[in-house]
JSON list of C-alpha atoms in Angstrom, two decimals:
[
{"chain": "B", "resi": 132, "resn": "PHE", "atom": "CA", "xyz": [-17.63, -6.21, 121.83]},
{"chain": "B", "resi": 133, "resn": "PHE", "atom": "CA", "xyz": [-18.95, -6.66, 118.28]},
{"chain": "B", "resi": 134, "resn": "SER", "atom": "CA", "xyz": [-17.97, -9.38, 115.83]},
{"chain": "B", "resi": 135, "resn": "ALA", "atom": "CA", "xyz": [-16.23, -8.35, 112.61]},
{"chain": "B", "resi": 136, "resn": "CYS", "atom": "CA", "xyz": [-19.52, -8.63, 110.72]},
{"chain": "B", "resi": 137, "resn": "GLY", "atom": "CA", "xyz": [-21.37, -6.45, 113.21]},
{"chain": "B", "resi": 138, "resn": "GLN", "atom": "CA", "xyz": [-24.37, -8.82, 113.17]},
{"chain": "B", "resi": 139, "resn": "GLU", "atom": "CA", "xyz": [-24.13, -10.26, 116.67]},
{"chain": "B", "resi": 140, "resn": "GLU", "atom": "CA", "xyz": [-23.30, -8.75, 119.99]},
{"chain": "B", "resi": 141, "resn": "VAL", "atom": "CA", "xyz": [-21.44, -10.90, 122.52]},
{"chain": "B", "resi": 142, "resn": "GLU", "atom": "CA", "xyz": [-22.18, -10.02, 126.10]},
{"chain": "B", "resi": 143, "resn": "GLU", "atom": "CA", "xyz": [-19.63, -10.39, 128.87]},
{"chain": "B", "resi": 144, "resn": "THR", "atom": "CA", "xyz": [-21.39, -13.62, 129.87]},
{"chain": "B", "resi": 145, "resn": "GLY", "atom": "CA", "xyz": [-20.29, -15.10, 126.54]},
{"chain": "B", "resi": 146, "resn": "GLN", "atom": "CA", "xyz": [-23.86, -15.59, 125.27]},
{"chain": "B", "resi": 147, "resn": "ASP", "atom": "CA", "xyz": [-24.73, -14.41, 121.78]},
{"chain": "B", "resi": 148, "resn": "THR", "atom": "CA", "xyz": [-27.70, -12.09, 121.39]},
{"chain": "B", "resi": 149, "resn": "GLN", "atom": "CA", "xyz": [-29.25, -11.07, 118.10]},
{"chain": "B", "resi": 150, "resn": "GLN", "atom": "CA", "xyz": [-28.66, -7.40, 117.40]},
{"chain": "B", "resi": 151, "resn": "GLU", "atom": "CA", "xyz": [-31.85, -5.49, 116.56]},
{"chain": "B", "resi": 152, "resn": "ASP", "atom": "CA", "xyz": [-32.18, -3.65, 113.25]},
{"chain": "B", "resi": 153, "resn": "ALA", "atom": "CA", "xyz": [-29.67, -0.81, 113.40]},
{"chain": "B", "resi": 154, "resn": "PHE", "atom": "CA", "xyz": [-32.10, 1.85, 112.14]},
{"chain": "B", "resi": 155, "resn": "ALA", "atom": "CA", "xyz": [-35.34, 2.57, 110.38]},
{"chain": "B", "resi": 156, "resn": "PRO", "atom": "CA", "xyz": [-35.45, 4.86, 107.35]},
{"chain": "B", "resi": 157, "resn": "GLU", "atom": "CA", "xyz": [-36.56, 8.43, 107.95]},
{"chain": "B", "resi": 158, "resn": "GLU", "atom": "CA", "xyz": [-40.09, 9.34, 107.00]},
{"chain": "B", "resi": 159, "resn": "GLY", "atom": "CA", "xyz": [-40.62, 12.23, 104.62]},
{"chain": "B", "resi": 160, "resn": "ARG", "atom": "CA", "xyz": [-39.42, 13.36, 101.22]},
{"chain": "B", "resi": 161, "resn": "TRP", "atom": "CA", "xyz": [-36.51, 11.52, 99.57]},
{"chain": "B", "resi": 162, "resn": "SER", "atom": "CA", "xyz": [-34.76, 12.46, 96.32]},
{"chain": "B", "resi": 163, "resn": "PHE", "atom": "CA", "xyz": [-33.08, 10.18, 93.81]},
{"chain": "B", "resi": 164, "resn": "GLN", "atom": "CA", "xyz": [-29.45, 11.30, 93.49]},
{"chain": "B", "resi": 165, "resn": "GLY", "atom": "CA", "xyz": [-28.79, 9.67, 90.16]},
{"chain": "B", "resi": 166, "resn": "TRP", "atom": "CA", "xyz": [-29.58, 6.78, 87.89]},
{"chain": "B", "resi": 167, "resn": "GLU", "atom": "CA", "xyz": [-27.09, 4.49, 86.16]},
{"chain": "B", "resi": 168, "resn": "VAL", "atom": "CA", "xyz": [-28.16, 2.04, 83.47]},
{"chain": "B", "resi": 169, "resn": "GLU", "atom": "CA", "xyz": [-26.98, -1.52, 84.21]},
{"chain": "B", "resi": 170, "resn": "SER", "atom": "CA", "xyz": [-28.82, -3.20, 81.32]},
{"chain": "B", "resi": 171, "resn": "ASP", "atom": "CA", "xyz": [-31.14, -1.64, 78.76]},
{"chain": "B", "resi": 172, "resn": "GLY", "atom": "CA", "xyz": [-33.23, -4.21, 76.90]},
{"chain": "B", "resi": 173, "resn": "CYS", "atom": "CA", "xyz": [-36.04, -1.67, 76.47]},
{"chain": "B", "resi": 174, "resn": "SER", "atom": "CA", "xyz": [-33.82, 1.11, 75.03]},
{"chain": "B", "resi": 175, "resn": "LEU", "atom": "CA", "xyz": [-34.86, 3.50, 77.82]},
{"chain": "B", "resi": 176, "resn": "GLU", "atom": "CA", "xyz": [-31.55, 5.19, 78.61]},
{"chain": "B", "resi": 177, "resn": "GLU", "atom": "CA", "xyz": [-32.31, 8.31, 76.56]},
{"chain": "B", "resi": 178, "resn": "GLU", "atom": "CA", "xyz": [-36.04, 8.65, 77.14]},
{"chain": "B", "resi": 179, "resn": "TRP", "atom": "CA", "xyz": [-37.16, 7.12, 80.44]},
{"chain": "B", "resi": 180, "resn": "ALA", "atom": "CA", "xyz": [-38.75, 9.73, 82.69]},
{"chain": "B", "resi": 181, "resn": "ALA", "atom": "CA", "xyz": [-37.20, 8.63, 85.98]},
{"chain": "B", "resi": 182, "resn": "PRO", "atom": "CA", "xyz": [-39.04, 9.77, 89.10]},
{"chain": "B", "resi": 183, "resn": "ASN", "atom": "CA", "xyz": [-37.30, 12.64, 90.91]},
{"chain": "B", "resi": 184, "resn": "GLY", "atom": "CA", "xyz": [-38.12, 11.31, 94.34]},
{"chain": "B", "resi": 185, "resn": "PHE", "atom": "CA", "xyz": [-40.71, 9.84, 96.65]},
{"chain": "B", "resi": 186, "resn": "ASP", "atom": "CA", "xyz": [-42.47, 10.29, 99.97]},
{"chain": "B", "resi": 187, "resn": "LEU", "atom": "CA", "xyz": [-41.68, 7.53, 102.47]},
{"chain": "B", "resi": 188, "resn": "ARG", "atom": "CA", "xyz": [-44.16, 6.57, 105.20]},
{"chain": "B", "resi": 189, "resn": "LEU", "atom": "CA", "xyz": [-43.25, 3.86, 107.74]},
{"chain": "B", "resi": 190, "resn": "GLU", "atom": "CA", "xyz": [-45.63, 0.97, 108.38]},
{"chain": "B", "resi": 191, "resn": "GLU", "atom": "CA", "xyz": [-45.34, -2.22, 110.41]},
{"chain": "B", "resi": 192, "resn": "GLY", "atom": "CA", "xyz": [-42.88, -4.52, 108.63]},
{"chain": "B", "resi": 193, "resn": "GLY", "atom": "CA", "xyz": [-41.86, -1.93, 106.07]},
{"chain": "B", "resi": 194, "resn": "PHE", "atom": "CA", "xyz": [-42.93, 1.32, 104.43]},
{"chain": "B", "resi": 195, "resn": "ASN", "atom": "CA", "xyz": [-44.95, 2.91, 101.65]},
{"chain": "B", "resi": 196, "resn": "LEU", "atom": "CA", "xyz": [-43.45, 4.87, 98.78]},
{"chain": "B", "resi": 197, "resn": "ASP", "atom": "CA", "xyz": [-45.47, 7.50, 96.96]},
{"chain": "B", "resi": 198, "resn": "MET", "atom": "CA", "xyz": [-43.84, 8.58, 93.70]},
{"chain": "B", "resi": 199, "resn": "THR", "atom": "CA", "xyz": [-45.79, 11.36, 92.01]},
{"chain": "B", "resi": 200, "resn": "THR", "atom": "CA", "xyz": [-45.35, 9.81, 88.54]},
{"chain": "B", "resi": 201, "resn": "LEU", "atom": "CA", "xyz": [-46.44, 6.31, 89.63]},
{"chain": "B", "resi": 202, "resn": "ASP", "atom": "CA", "xyz": [-48.94, 4.72, 91.99]},
{"chain": "B", "resi": 203, "resn": "GLU", "atom": "CA", "xyz": [-48.05, 4.27, 95.65]},
{"chain": "B", "resi": 204, "resn": "THR", "atom": "CA", "xyz": [-46.30, 0.99, 96.48]},
{"chain": "B", "resi": 205, "resn": "THR", "atom": "CA", "xyz": [-45.72, -1.04, 99.65]},
{"chain": "B", "resi": 206, "resn": "CYS", "atom": "CA", "xyz": [-42.22, -2.23, 100.53]},
{"chain": "B", "resi": 207, "resn": "THR", "atom": "CA", "xyz": [-41.01, -4.84, 102.98]},
{"chain": "B", "resi": 208, "resn": "LEU", "atom": "CA", "xyz": [-37.97, -4.10, 105.13]},
{"chain": "B", "resi": 209, "resn": "GLU", "atom": "CA", "xyz": [-35.72, -6.61, 106.86]},
{"chain": "B", "resi": 210, "resn": "GLY", "atom": "CA", "xyz": [-32.35, -5.69, 108.32]},
{"chain": "B", "resi": 211, "resn": "GLY", "atom": "CA", "xyz": [-32.05, -2.60, 106.11]},
{"chain": "B", "resi": 212, "resn": "VAL", "atom": "CA", "xyz": [-32.84, -4.52, 102.88]},
{"chain": "B", "resi": 213, "resn": "PHE", "atom": "CA", "xyz": [-36.06, -3.61, 101.07]},
{"chain": "B", "resi": 214, "resn": "LEU", "atom": "CA", "xyz": [-38.25, -5.00, 98.30]},
{"chain": "B", "resi": 215, "resn": "CYS", "atom": "CA", "xyz": [-41.16, -3.02, 96.87]},
{"chain": "B", "resi": 216, "resn": "GLU", "atom": "CA", "xyz": [-44.26, -4.34, 95.13]},
{"chain": "B", "resi": 217, "resn": "SER", "atom": "CA", "xyz": [-44.53, -3.71, 91.41]},
{"chain": "B", "resi": 218, "resn": "VAL", "atom": "CA", "xyz": [-46.19, -0.49, 90.24]},
{"chain": "B", "resi": 219, "resn": "GLY", "atom": "CA", "xyz": [-47.24, 0.12, 86.69]},
{"chain": "B", "resi": 220, "resn": "ARG", "atom": "CA", "xyz": [-48.64, 2.45, 84.10]},
{"chain": "B", "resi": 221, "resn": "GLU", "atom": "CA", "xyz": [-50.00, 2.11, 80.58]},
{"chain": "B", "resi": 222, "resn": "TRP", "atom": "CA", "xyz": [-49.63, 4.27, 77.48]},
{"chain": "B", "resi": 223, "resn": "PRO", "atom": "CA", "xyz": [-52.37, 3.75, 74.88]},
{"chain": "B", "resi": 224, "resn": "PHE", "atom": "CA", "xyz": [-51.71, 4.77, 71.27]},
{"chain": "B", "resi": 225, "resn": "GLU", "atom": "CA", "xyz": [-54.29, 5.74, 68.63]},
{"chain": "B", "resi": 226, "resn": "SER", "atom": "CA", "xyz": [-53.61, 2.54, 66.69]},
{"chain": "B", "resi": 227, "resn": "GLY", "atom": "CA", "xyz": [-55.12, 0.46, 69.50]},
{"chain": "B", "resi": 228, "resn": "THR", "atom": "CA", "xyz": [-51.65, -0.54, 70.68]},
{"chain": "B", "resi": 229, "resn": "SER", "atom": "CA", "xyz": [-50.66, -0.08, 74.33]},
{"chain": "B", "resi": 230, "resn": "LEU", "atom": "CA", "xyz": [-47.33, -0.11, 76.11]},
{"chain": "B", "resi": 231, "resn": "VAL", "atom": "CA", "xyz": [-47.59, -1.46, 79.68]},
{"chain": "B", "resi": 232, "resn": "GLU", "atom": "CA", "xyz": [-44.70, -0.67, 82.04]},
{"chain": "B", "resi": 233, "resn": "SER", "atom": "CA", "xyz": [-43.96, -2.09, 85.50]},
{"chain": "B", "resi": 234, "resn": "LEU", "atom": "CA", "xyz": [-41.38, -0.90, 88.00]},
{"chain": "B", "resi": 235, "resn": "VAL", "atom": "CA", "xyz": [-39.93, -2.86, 90.95]},
{"chain": "B", "resi": 236, "resn": "LEU", "atom": "CA", "xyz": [-37.52, -1.22, 93.43]},
{"chain": "B", "resi": 237, "resn": "THR", "atom": "CA", "xyz": [-35.11, -3.26, 95.55]},
{"chain": "B", "resi": 238, "resn": "GLY", "atom": "CA", "xyz": [-32.19, -2.09, 97.65]},
{"chain": "B", "resi": 239, "resn": "GLU", "atom": "CA", "xyz": [-30.63, -1.40, 100.99]},
{"chain": "B", "resi": 240, "resn": "PHE", "atom": "CA", "xyz": [-30.47, 1.48, 103.46]},
{"chain": "B", "resi": 241, "resn": "GLN", "atom": "CA", "xyz": [-26.89, 2.42, 104.35]},
{"chain": "B", "resi": 242, "resn": "ALA", "atom": "CA", "xyz": [-28.19, 4.86, 106.98]},
{"chain": "B", "resi": 243, "resn": "SER", "atom": "CA", "xyz": [-31.57, 6.18, 108.07]},
{"chain": "B", "resi": 244, "resn": "ASN", "atom": "CA", "xyz": [-31.28, 8.94, 105.43]},
{"chain": "B", "resi": 245, "resn": "ARG", "atom": "CA", "xyz": [-29.43, 7.14, 102.59]},
{"chain": "B", "resi": 246, "resn": "ALA", "atom": "CA", "xyz": [-30.25, 4.17, 100.34]},
{"chain": "B", "resi": 247, "resn": "SER", "atom": "CA", "xyz": [-29.11, 2.54, 97.12]},
{"chain": "B", "resi": 248, "resn": "GLY", "atom": "CA", "xyz": [-30.67, -0.10, 94.94]},
{"chain": "B", "resi": 249, "resn": "GLU", "atom": "CA", "xyz": [-32.01, -1.15, 91.58]},
{"chain": "B", "resi": 250, "resn": "ALA", "atom": "CA", "xyz": [-35.10, -0.29, 89.61]},
{"chain": "B", "resi": 251, "resn": "THR", "atom": "CA", "xyz": [-36.21, -3.10, 87.30]},
{"chain": "B", "resi": 252, "resn": "ILE", "atom": "CA", "xyz": [-38.44, -1.77, 84.54]},
{"chain": "B", "resi": 253, "resn": "GLY", "atom": "CA", "xyz": [-40.40, -4.24, 82.46]},
{"chain": "B", "resi": 254, "resn": "GLN", "atom": "CA", "xyz": [-42.35, -3.33, 79.33]},
{"chain": "B", "resi": 255, "resn": "GLU", "atom": "CA", "xyz": [-44.93, -5.30, 77.41]},
{"chain": "B", "resi": 256, "resn": "CYS", "atom": "CA", "xyz": [-46.72, -4.29, 74.24]},
{"chain": "B", "resi": 257, "resn": "LEU", "atom": "CA", "xyz": [-50.38, -5.12, 73.61]},
{"chain": "B", "resi": 258, "resn": "GLY", "atom": "CA", "xyz": [-52.16, -4.85, 70.27]},
{"chain": "B", "resi": 259, "resn": "GLU", "atom": "CA", "xyz": [-51.46, -5.18, 66.56]},
{"chain": "B", "resi": 260, "resn": "GLY", "atom": "CA", "xyz": [-48.87, -2.39, 66.25]},
{"chain": "B", "resi": 261, "resn": "CYS", "atom": "CA", "xyz": [-46.25, -3.87, 68.59]},
{"chain": "B", "resi": 262, "resn": "GLU", "atom": "CA", "xyz": [-43.76, -4.82, 65.90]},
{"chain": "B", "resi": 263, "resn": "GLN", "atom": "CA", "xyz": [-43.78, -1.28, 64.48]},
{"chain": "B", "resi": 264, "resn": "LEU", "atom": "CA", "xyz": [-43.58, 0.26, 67.97]},
{"chain": "B", "resi": 265, "resn": "GLY", "atom": "CA", "xyz": [-40.61, -1.96, 68.80]},
{"chain": "B", "resi": 266, "resn": "GLU", "atom": "CA", "xyz": [-38.82, -0.93, 65.61]},
{"chain": "B", "resi": 267, "resn": "LEU", "atom": "CA", "xyz": [-39.49, 2.73, 66.34]},
{"chain": "B", "resi": 268, "resn": "ARG", "atom": "CA", "xyz": [-38.26, 2.45, 69.95]},
{"chain": "B", "resi": 269, "resn": "GLY", "atom": "CA", "xyz": [-35.44, -0.03, 69.33]},
{"chain": "B", "resi": 270, "resn": "ALA", "atom": "CA", "xyz": [-36.88, -2.74, 71.59]},
{"chain": "B", "resi": 271, "resn": "THR", "atom": "CA", "xyz": [-38.29, -6.24, 71.31]},
{"chain": "B", "resi": 272, "resn": "TYR", "atom": "CA", "xyz": [-41.26, -6.78, 73.63]},
{"chain": "B", "resi": 273, "resn": "PRO", "atom": "CA", "xyz": [-41.48, -7.96, 76.30]},
{"chain": "B", "resi": 274, "resn": "CYS", "atom": "CA", "xyz": [-38.26, -6.34, 77.52]},
{"chain": "B", "resi": 275, "resn": "GLN", "atom": "CA", "xyz": [-36.47, -5.35, 80.73]},
{"chain": "B", "resi": 276, "resn": "THR", "atom": "CA", "xyz": [-34.17, -2.50, 81.76]},
{"chain": "B", "resi": 277, "resn": "VAL", "atom": "CA", "xyz": [-32.31, -2.38, 85.09]},
{"chain": "B", "resi": 278, "resn": "MET", "atom": "CA", "xyz": [-31.07, 0.91, 86.56]},
{"chain": "B", "resi": 279, "resn": "ALA", "atom": "CA", "xyz": [-29.06, 1.47, 89.73]},
{"chain": "B", "resi": 280, "resn": "PHE", "atom": "CA", "xyz": [-30.01, 4.41, 91.95]},
{"chain": "B", "resi": 281, "resn": "GLU", "atom": "CA", "xyz": [-29.02, 6.27, 95.09]},
{"chain": "B", "resi": 282, "resn": "ALA", "atom": "CA", "xyz": [-31.48, 8.22, 97.23]},
{"chain": "B", "resi": 283, "resn": "GLU", "atom": "CA", "xyz": [-31.24, 10.57, 100.22]},
{"chain": "B", "resi": 284, "resn": "THR", "atom": "CA", "xyz": [-33.65, 12.49, 102.40]},
{"chain": "B", "resi": 285, "resn": "ASP", "atom": "CA", "xyz": [-34.31, 16.09, 101.42]}
]
């Protein structure tokens, strides 16, 4: 029988055995099913171009995510919980000012074809026009926005 938590299996001999990971996520194309802003220090709610989805490829100890709008990232996976390395991009402006953005995904797989988690987006401004850019965008740099997401296989 299984304990109430479902983490350990007790054999008829009465010895506890560690239950193996229940599943691995499915490889292939996944789509984000929605984004919900949890905190918006960067004032991104109206303008952030959220990725539509990603390609997932399993690797030993985790998986790779390839989002077409961002670089590929490597994620660790332990017991259905995942943490992805930061990916980033930079937007240069004519004034010599640049906006540097990083994205970190964390979350959990509820099934091999369904996951939920958080995207933490950090922004930093480089150059002399940062104060004006912050006023225009309604942010003080550096800043952070956190968005919750759900994703499923296509």
